[in-house]
Amino acid sequence: MEKIAKNESNDEWMNEFGMPDVVYVHPTTGAKFYIGDESAASNLKTLEKCGIYNIVNAKGDQGKCYHEADSRFKYLRFQVSGSYSFPGINTPEGVLKFFGPAHDFID
């Protein structure tokens, strides 16, 4: 049974690990970029409340895409832990090349 914590407005929809964090807000559109954990990614009410429907699964093929059967959600499987072996990852150009697919999906 999942533990639910009440948020400040007394709505019972936030799991015990809380909300994903907003790390960027687009200055013109107001679009938000969130970073969250697996608990947030698995919680349908949390995703809907935040308006999150495009998700980068940073565990790649090892992670579960909890709502992929729901056509509102789009996923990118992106293996972040593979970065250490990516050719040129220790250069700015290598970092940009490695994160290119994630950038294109997010943008």
mmCIF file of N, CA and C in Angstrom:
data_model
loop_
_atom_site.group_PDB
_atom_site.id
_atom_site.type_symbol
_atom_site.label_atom_id
_atom_site.label_comp_id
_atom_site.label_asym_id
_atom_site.label_seq_id
_atom_site.Cartn_x
_atom_site.Cartn_y
_atom_site.Cartn_z
ATOM 1 N N MET A 1 0.844 -1.183 0.000
ATOM 2 C CA MET A 1 0.000 0.000 0.000
ATOM 3 C C MET A 1 0.885 1.240 0.000
ATOM 4 N N GLU A 2 0.646 2.144 -0.924
ATOM 5 C CA GLU A 2 1.449 3.356 -1.042
ATOM 6 C C GLU A 2 1.070 4.361 0.036
ATOM 7 N N LYS A 3 2.075 4.921 0.660
ATOM 8 C CA LYS A 3 1.826 5.973 1.648
ATOM 9 C C LYS A 3 1.583 7.279 0.920
ATOM 10 N N ILE A 4 0.589 8.015 1.356
ATOM 11 C CA ILE A 4 0.250 9.300 0.754
ATOM 12 C C ILE A 4 0.490 10.397 1.782
ATOM 13 N N ALA A 5 1.110 11.472 1.344
ATOM 14 C CA ALA A 5 1.321 12.628 2.222
ATOM 15 C C ALA A 5 0.444 13.767 1.726
ATOM 16 N N LYS A 6 -0.107 14.534 2.637
ATOM 17 C CA LYS A 6 -0.933 15.680 2.245
ATOM 18 C C LYS A 6 -0.029 16.862 1.942
ATOM 19 N N ASN A 7 -0.328 17.538 0.846
ATOM 20 C CA ASN A 7 0.431 18.742 0.551
ATOM 21 C C ASN A 7 -0.228 19.927 1.247
ATOM 22 N N GLU A 8 0.304 21.123 1.031
ATOM 23 C CA GLU A 8 -0.179 22.291 1.770
ATOM 24 C C GLU A 8 -1.647 22.611 1.507
ATOM 25 N N SER A 9 -2.153 22.276 0.324
ATOM 26 C CA SER A 9 -3.554 22.569 0.030
ATOM 27 C C SER A 9 -4.473 21.429 0.479
ATOM 28 N N ASN A 10 -3.914 20.472 1.187
ATOM 29 C CA ASN A 10 -4.655 19.355 1.772
ATOM 30 C C ASN A 10 -5.184 18.362 0.734
ATOM 31 N N ASP A 11 -4.640 18.386 -0.498
ATOM 32 C CA ASP A 11 -4.997 17.390 -1.502
ATOM 33 C C ASP A 11 -4.188 16.128 -1.240
ATOM 34 N N GLU A 12 -4.819 14.961 -1.352
ATOM 35 C CA GLU A 12 -4.097 13.712 -1.139
ATOM 36 C C GLU A 12 -3.726 13.095 -2.477
ATOM 37 N N TRP A 13 -2.661 13.570 -3.079
ATOM 38 C CA TRP A 13 -2.227 13.008 -4.350
ATOM 39 C C TRP A 13 -0.718 12.852 -4.430
ATOM 40 N N MET A 14 0.007 13.374 -3.451
ATOM 41 C CA MET A 14 1.455 13.360 -3.510
ATOM 42 C C MET A 14 1.999 12.174 -2.721
ATOM 43 N N ASN A 15 2.849 11.355 -3.347
ATOM 44 C CA ASN A 15 3.391 10.210 -2.636
ATOM 45 C C ASN A 15 4.415 10.657 -1.596
ATOM 46 N N GLU A 16 4.873 9.739 -0.781
ATOM 47 C CA GLU A 16 5.741 10.092 0.344
ATOM 48 C C GLU A 16 7.065 10.722 -0.069
ATOM 49 N N PHE A 17 7.498 10.552 -1.310
ATOM 50 C CA PHE A 17 8.764 11.120 -1.752
ATOM 51 C C PHE A 17 8.590 12.501 -2.355
ATOM 52 N N GLY A 18 7.369 12.952 -2.473
ATOM 53 C CA GLY A 18 7.110 14.311 -2.918
ATOM 54 C C GLY A 18 7.054 14.472 -4.418
ATOM 55 N N MET A 19 7.066 15.705 -4.797
ATOM 56 C CA MET A 19 6.916 16.094 -6.182
ATOM 57 C C MET A 19 8.249 16.082 -6.913
ATOM 58 N N PRO A 20 8.190 15.933 -8.244
ATOM 59 C CA PRO A 20 9.409 16.182 -9.018
ATOM 60 C C PRO A 20 9.767 17.664 -8.886
ATOM 61 N N ASP A 21 11.028 17.973 -9.014
ATOM 62 C CA ASP A 21 11.495 19.350 -8.858
ATOM 63 C C ASP A 21 11.497 20.091 -10.184
ATOM 64 N N VAL A 22 10.978 21.312 -10.178
ATOM 65 C CA VAL A 22 11.067 22.184 -11.358
ATOM 66 C C VAL A 22 12.478 22.762 -11.355
ATOM 67 N N VAL A 23 13.235 22.479 -12.415
ATOM 68 C CA VAL A 23 14.608 22.981 -12.492
ATOM 69 C C VAL A 23 14.774 24.084 -13.536
ATOM 70 N N TYR A 24 13.735 24.279 -14.356
ATOM 71 C CA TYR A 24 13.800 25.339 -15.359
ATOM 72 C C TYR A 24 12.384 25.715 -15.772
ATOM 73 N N VAL A 25 12.156 26.999 -15.936
ATOM 74 C CA VAL A 25 10.897 27.508 -16.475
ATOM 75 C C VAL A 25 11.236 28.371 -17.690
ATOM 76 N N HIS A 26 10.656 28.030 -18.834
ATOM 77 C CA HIS A 26 10.928 28.786 -20.057
ATOM 78 C C HIS A 26 10.426 30.214 -19.874
ATOM 79 N N PRO A 27 11.267 31.206 -20.174
ATOM 80 C CA PRO A 27 10.898 32.605 -19.912
ATOM 81 C C PRO A 27 9.734 33.129 -20.753
ATOM 82 N N THR A 28 9.491 32.526 -21.910
ATOM 83 C CA THR A 28 8.418 33.010 -22.776
ATOM 84 C C THR A 28 7.148 32.176 -22.650
ATOM 85 N N THR A 29 7.299 30.861 -22.741
ATOM 86 C CA THR A 29 6.122 29.984 -22.758
ATOM 87 C C THR A 29 5.663 29.559 -21.364
ATOM 88 N N GLY A 30 6.575 29.619 -20.395
ATOM 89 C CA GLY A 30 6.242 29.150 -19.052
ATOM 90 C C GLY A 30 6.332 27.642 -18.908
ATOM 91 N N ALA A 31 6.737 26.949 -19.984
ATOM 92 C CA ALA A 31 6.894 25.493 -19.918
ATOM 93 C C ALA A 31 7.911 25.151 -18.827
ATOM 94 N N LYS A 32 7.662 24.054 -18.120
ATOM 95 C CA LYS A 32 8.519 23.657 -16.996
ATOM 96 C C LYS A 32 9.275 22.381 -17.306
ATOM 97 N N PHE A 33 10.516 22.337 -16.828
ATOM 98 C CA PHE A 33 11.358 21.151 -16.937
ATOM 99 C C PHE A 33 11.498 20.585 -15.526
ATOM 100 N N TYR A 34 11.071 19.343 -15.357
ATOM 101 C CA TYR A 34 11.090 18.697 -14.047
ATOM 102 C C TYR A 34 12.159 17.611 -13.999
ATOM 103 N N ILE A 35 12.695 17.381 -12.810
ATOM 104 C CA ILE A 35 13.513 16.205 -12.545
ATOM 105 C C ILE A 35 12.896 15.511 -11.343
ATOM 106 N N GLY A 36 12.654 14.211 -11.511
ATOM 107 C CA GLY A 36 12.047 13.449 -10.428
ATOM 108 C C GLY A 36 12.589 12.039 -10.385
ATOM 109 N N ASP A 37 12.171 11.321 -9.358
ATOM 110 C CA ASP A 37 12.624 9.956 -9.197
ATOM 111 C C ASP A 37 11.588 8.969 -9.743
ATOM 112 N N GLU A 38 11.889 7.691 -9.595
ATOM 113 C CA GLU A 38 10.999 6.654 -10.102
ATOM 114 C C GLU A 38 9.634 6.698 -9.430
ATOM 115 N N SER A 39 9.612 7.076 -8.174
ATOM 116 C CA SER A 39 8.343 7.175 -7.461
ATOM 117 C C SER A 39 7.434 8.208 -8.121
ATOM 118 N N ALA A 40 7.983 9.343 -8.466
ATOM 119 C CA ALA A 40 7.197 10.379 -9.141
ATOM 120 C C ALA A 40 6.769 9.910 -10.534
ATOM 121 N N ALA A 41 7.677 9.252 -11.245
ATOM 122 C CA ALA A 41 7.377 8.794 -12.605
ATOM 123 C C ALA A 41 6.299 7.725 -12.636
ATOM 124 N N SER A 42 6.148 7.008 -11.545
ATOM 125 C CA SER A 42 5.149 5.939 -11.508
ATOM 126 C C SER A 42 3.782 6.430 -11.023
ATOM 127 N N ASN A 43 3.722 7.634 -10.479
ATOM 128 C CA ASN A 43 2.497 8.130 -9.858
ATOM 129 C C ASN A 43 1.682 8.937 -10.876
ATOM 130 N N LEU A 44 0.630 8.324 -11.386
ATOM 131 C CA LEU A 44 -0.184 8.946 -12.424
ATOM 132 C C LEU A 44 -0.767 10.280 -11.971
ATOM 133 N N LYS A 45 -1.246 10.354 -10.743
ATOM 134 C CA LYS A 45 -1.837 11.610 -10.256
ATOM 135 C C LYS A 45 -0.803 12.723 -10.185
ATOM 136 N N THR A 46 0.409 12.399 -9.774
ATOM 137 C CA THR A 46 1.481 13.392 -9.723
ATOM 138 C C THR A 46 1.780 13.916 -11.127
ATOM 139 N N LEU A 47 1.927 13.017 -12.085
ATOM 140 C CA LEU A 47 2.232 13.424 -13.455
ATOM 141 C C LEU A 47 1.119 14.294 -14.031
ATOM 142 N N GLU A 48 -0.116 13.879 -13.832
ATOM 143 C CA GLU A 48 -1.244 14.666 -14.344
ATOM 144 C C GLU A 48 -1.312 16.030 -13.679
ATOM 145 N N LYS A 49 -1.134 16.075 -12.367
ATOM 146 C CA LYS A 49 -1.206 17.341 -11.627
ATOM 147 C C LYS A 49 -0.141 18.329 -12.112
ATOM 148 N N CYS A 50 1.043 17.797 -12.470
ATOM 149 C CA CYS A 50 2.143 18.649 -12.945
ATOM 150 C C CYS A 50 2.085 18.889 -14.454
ATOM 151 N N GLY A 51 1.213 18.167 -15.152
ATOM 152 C CA GLY A 51 1.146 18.300 -16.604
ATOM 153 C C GLY A 51 2.332 17.664 -17.298
ATOM 154 N N ILE A 52 2.873 16.600 -16.706
ATOM 155 C CA ILE A 52 4.041 15.915 -17.273
ATOM 156 C C ILE A 52 3.557 14.753 -18.140
ATOM 157 N N TYR A 53 3.846 14.842 -19.449
ATOM 158 C CA TYR A 53 3.439 13.782 -20.361
ATOM 159 C C TYR A 53 4.590 13.309 -21.253
ATOM 160 N N ASN A 54 5.704 14.025 -21.249
ATOM 161 C CA ASN A 54 6.910 13.612 -21.967
ATOM 162 C C ASN A 54 7.971 13.297 -20.919
ATOM 163 N N ILE A 55 8.440 12.055 -20.918
ATOM 164 C CA ILE A 55 9.310 11.581 -19.841
ATOM 165 C C ILE A 55 10.574 10.966 -20.415
ATOM 166 N N VAL A 56 11.730 11.413 -19.906
ATOM 167 C CA VAL A 56 13.007 10.787 -20.224
ATOM 168 C C VAL A 56 13.269 9.762 -19.133
ATOM 169 N N ASN A 57 13.328 8.502 -19.516
ATOM 170 C CA ASN A 57 13.633 7.429 -18.578
ATOM 171 C C ASN A 57 15.148 7.266 -18.570
ATOM 172 N N ALA A 58 15.797 7.795 -17.536
ATOM 173 C CA ALA A 58 17.255 7.840 -17.474
ATOM 174 C C ALA A 58 17.890 6.481 -17.193
ATOM 175 N N LYS A 59 17.076 5.475 -16.921
ATOM 176 C CA LYS A 59 17.599 4.124 -16.718
ATOM 177 C C LYS A 59 17.651 3.335 -18.023
ATOM 178 N N GLY A 60 17.219 3.952 -19.107
ATOM 179 C CA GLY A 60 17.251 3.283 -20.402
ATOM 180 C C GLY A 60 16.377 2.048 -20.418
ATOM 181 N N ASP A 61 16.903 0.963 -20.964
ATOM 182 C CA ASP A 61 16.137 -0.282 -21.067
ATOM 183 C C ASP A 61 15.903 -0.952 -19.725
ATOM 184 N N GLN A 62 16.634 -0.554 -18.707
ATOM 185 C CA GLN A 62 16.484 -1.163 -17.384
ATOM 186 C C GLN A 62 15.343 -0.559 -16.586
ATOM 187 N N GLY A 63 14.857 0.599 -16.978
ATOM 188 C CA GLY A 63 13.788 1.276 -16.250
ATOM 189 C C GLY A 63 12.423 0.975 -16.825
ATOM 190 N N LYS A 64 11.430 1.089 -15.985
ATOM 191 C CA LYS A 64 10.055 0.843 -16.415
ATOM 192 C C LYS A 64 9.406 2.158 -16.840
ATOM 193 N N CYS A 65 8.716 2.122 -17.964
ATOM 194 C CA CYS A 65 7.923 3.253 -18.427
ATOM 195 C C CYS A 65 6.486 2.960 -18.011
ATOM 196 N N TYR A 66 6.119 3.453 -16.859
ATOM 197 C CA TYR A 66 4.900 3.040 -16.167
ATOM 198 C C TYR A 66 3.612 3.299 -16.928
ATOM 199 N N HIS A 67 3.583 4.319 -17.747
ATOM 200 C CA HIS A 67 2.324 4.707 -18.390
ATOM 201 C C HIS A 67 2.415 4.683 -19.913
ATOM 202 N N GLU A 68 3.281 3.829 -20.445
ATOM 203 C CA GLU A 68 3.468 3.829 -21.897
ATOM 204 C C GLU A 68 2.243 3.318 -22.655
ATOM 205 N N ALA A 69 1.343 2.615 -22.002
ATOM 206 C CA ALA A 69 0.113 2.169 -22.662
ATOM 207 C C ALA A 69 -0.891 3.313 -22.816
ATOM 208 N N ASP A 70 -0.668 4.393 -22.093
ATOM 209 C CA ASP A 70 -1.534 5.576 -22.156
ATOM 210 C C ASP A 70 -0.993 6.493 -23.256
ATOM 211 N N SER A 71 -1.764 6.734 -24.277
ATOM 212 C CA SER A 71 -1.286 7.495 -25.438
ATOM 213 C C SER A 71 -0.924 8.943 -25.133
ATOM 214 N N ARG A 72 -1.294 9.436 -23.962
ATOM 215 C CA ARG A 72 -0.921 10.816 -23.603
ATOM 216 C C ARG A 72 0.570 10.924 -23.289
ATOM 217 N N PHE A 73 1.198 9.809 -22.946
ATOM 218 C CA PHE A 73 2.592 9.826 -22.503
ATOM 219 C C PHE A 73 3.526 9.413 -23.625
ATOM 220 N N LYS A 74 4.636 10.139 -23.702
ATOM 221 C CA LYS A 74 5.705 9.812 -24.640
ATOM 222 C C LYS A 74 6.975 9.621 -23.823
ATOM 223 N N TYR A 75 7.717 8.565 -24.132
ATOM 224 C CA TYR A 75 8.923 8.229 -23.385
ATOM 225 C C TYR A 75 10.146 8.211 -24.285
ATOM 226 N N LEU A 76 11.275 8.608 -23.709
ATOM 227 C CA LEU A 76 12.580 8.402 -24.317
ATOM 228 C C LEU A 76 13.383 7.581 -23.328
ATOM 229 N N ARG A 77 13.831 6.414 -23.759
ATOM 230 C CA ARG A 77 14.719 5.602 -22.918
ATOM 231 C C ARG A 77 16.142 6.095 -23.185
ATOM 232 N N PHE A 78 16.768 6.603 -22.142
ATOM 233 C CA PHE A 78 18.082 7.236 -22.280
ATOM 234 C C PHE A 78 18.984 6.757 -21.147
ATOM 235 N N GLN A 79 19.975 5.951 -21.465
ATOM 236 C CA GLN A 79 20.839 5.320 -20.470
ATOM 237 C C GLN A 79 21.929 6.289 -20.000
ATOM 238 N N VAL A 80 21.638 7.073 -18.972
ATOM 239 C CA VAL A 80 22.597 8.053 -18.462
ATOM 240 C C VAL A 80 23.848 7.377 -17.911
ATOM 241 N N SER A 81 23.698 6.214 -17.292
ATOM 242 C CA SER A 81 24.862 5.549 -16.694
ATOM 243 C C SER A 81 25.871 5.093 -17.741
ATOM 244 N N GLY A 82 25.495 5.089 -19.002
ATOM 245 C CA GLY A 82 26.427 4.719 -20.059
ATOM 246 C C GLY A 82 27.353 5.844 -20.471
ATOM 247 N N SER A 83 27.202 7.007 -19.875
ATOM 248 C CA SER A 83 27.989 8.170 -20.292
ATOM 249 C C SER A 83 29.482 7.994 -20.067
ATOM 250 N N TYR A 84 29.870 7.271 -19.023
ATOM 251 C CA TYR A 84 31.299 7.149 -18.711
ATOM 252 C C TYR A 84 32.086 6.464 -19.819
ATOM 253 N N SER A 85 31.442 5.627 -20.620
ATOM 254 C CA SER A 85 32.149 4.921 -21.683
ATOM 255 C C SER A 85 31.903 5.541 -23.067
ATOM 256 N N PHE A 86 31.166 6.642 -23.115
ATOM 257 C CA PHE A 86 30.870 7.279 -24.389
ATOM 258 C C PHE A 86 32.126 7.962 -24.921
ATOM 259 N N PRO A 87 32.483 7.721 -26.187
ATOM 260 C CA PRO A 87 33.695 8.344 -26.748
ATOM 261 C C PRO A 87 33.633 9.868 -26.678
ATOM 262 N N GLY A 88 34.660 10.470 -26.110
ATOM 263 C CA GLY A 88 34.760 11.919 -26.044
ATOM 264 C C GLY A 88 33.943 12.564 -24.946
ATOM 265 N N ILE A 89 33.408 11.771 -24.015
ATOM 266 C CA ILE A 89 32.546 12.337 -22.968
ATOM 267 C C ILE A 89 33.291 13.345 -22.090
ATOM 268 N N ASN A 90 34.593 13.296 -22.086
ATOM 269 C CA ASN A 90 35.375 14.228 -21.265
ATOM 270 C C ASN A 90 35.638 15.561 -21.961
ATOM 271 N N THR A 91 34.956 15.803 -23.086
ATOM 272 C CA THR A 91 35.083 17.077 -23.791
ATOM 273 C C THR A 91 33.696 17.718 -23.901
ATOM 274 N N PRO A 92 33.634 19.037 -24.017
ATOM 275 C CA PRO A 92 32.329 19.685 -24.201
ATOM 276 C C PRO A 92 31.573 19.147 -25.421
ATOM 277 N N GLU A 93 32.288 18.887 -26.496
ATOM 278 C CA GLU A 93 31.656 18.378 -27.707
ATOM 279 C C GLU A 93 31.088 16.977 -27.467
ATOM 280 N N GLY A 94 31.828 16.151 -26.731
ATOM 281 C CA GLY A 94 31.378 14.800 -26.424
ATOM 282 C C GLY A 94 30.133 14.794 -25.552
ATOM 283 N N VAL A 95 30.094 15.703 -24.584
ATOM 284 C CA VAL A 95 28.917 15.818 -23.718
ATOM 285 C C VAL A 95 27.701 16.216 -24.543
ATOM 286 N N LEU A 96 27.884 17.200 -25.429
ATOM 287 C CA LEU A 96 26.778 17.634 -26.284
ATOM 288 C C LEU A 96 26.294 16.500 -27.192
ATOM 289 N N LYS A 97 27.224 15.731 -27.727
ATOM 290 C CA LYS A 97 26.850 14.613 -28.600
ATOM 291 C C LYS A 97 26.109 13.533 -27.805
ATOM 292 N N PHE A 98 26.608 13.209 -26.611
ATOM 293 C CA PHE A 98 25.966 12.179 -25.789
ATOM 294 C C PHE A 98 24.537 12.569 -25.428
ATOM 295 N N PHE A 99 24.351 13.812 -24.998
ATOM 296 C CA PHE A 99 23.029 14.268 -24.557
ATOM 297 C C PHE A 99 22.146 14.762 -25.691
ATOM 298 N N GLY A 100 22.633 14.723 -26.924
ATOM 299 C CA GLY A 100 21.861 15.177 -28.084
ATOM 300 C C GLY A 100 20.475 14.564 -28.195
ATOM 301 N N PRO A 101 20.336 13.235 -28.118
ATOM 302 C CA PRO A 101 18.996 12.644 -28.222
ATOM 303 C C PRO A 101 18.039 13.119 -27.127
ATOM 304 N N ALA A 102 18.538 13.273 -25.912
ATOM 305 C CA ALA A 102 17.687 13.768 -24.816
ATOM 306 C C ALA A 102 17.290 15.212 -25.082
ATOM 307 N N HIS A 103 18.231 16.017 -25.528
ATOM 308 C CA HIS A 103 17.948 17.420 -25.843
ATOM 309 C C HIS A 103 16.875 17.522 -26.922
ATOM 310 N N ASP A 104 17.030 16.741 -27.984
ATOM 311 C CA ASP A 104 16.061 16.789 -29.083
ATOM 312 C C ASP A 104 14.669 16.386 -28.614
ATOM 313 N N PHE A 105 14.577 15.397 -27.731
ATOM 314 C CA PHE A 105 13.291 14.948 -27.204
ATOM 315 C C PHE A 105 12.667 16.021 -26.322
ATOM 316 N N ILE A 106 13.460 16.658 -25.496
ATOM 317 C CA ILE A 106 12.969 17.673 -24.565
ATOM 318 C C ILE A 106 12.606 18.951 -25.298
ATOM 319 N N ASP A 107 13.427 19.345 -26.234
ATOM 320 C CA ASP A 107 13.228 20.603 -26.942
ATOM 321 C C ASP A 107 11.973 20.553 -27.758
#
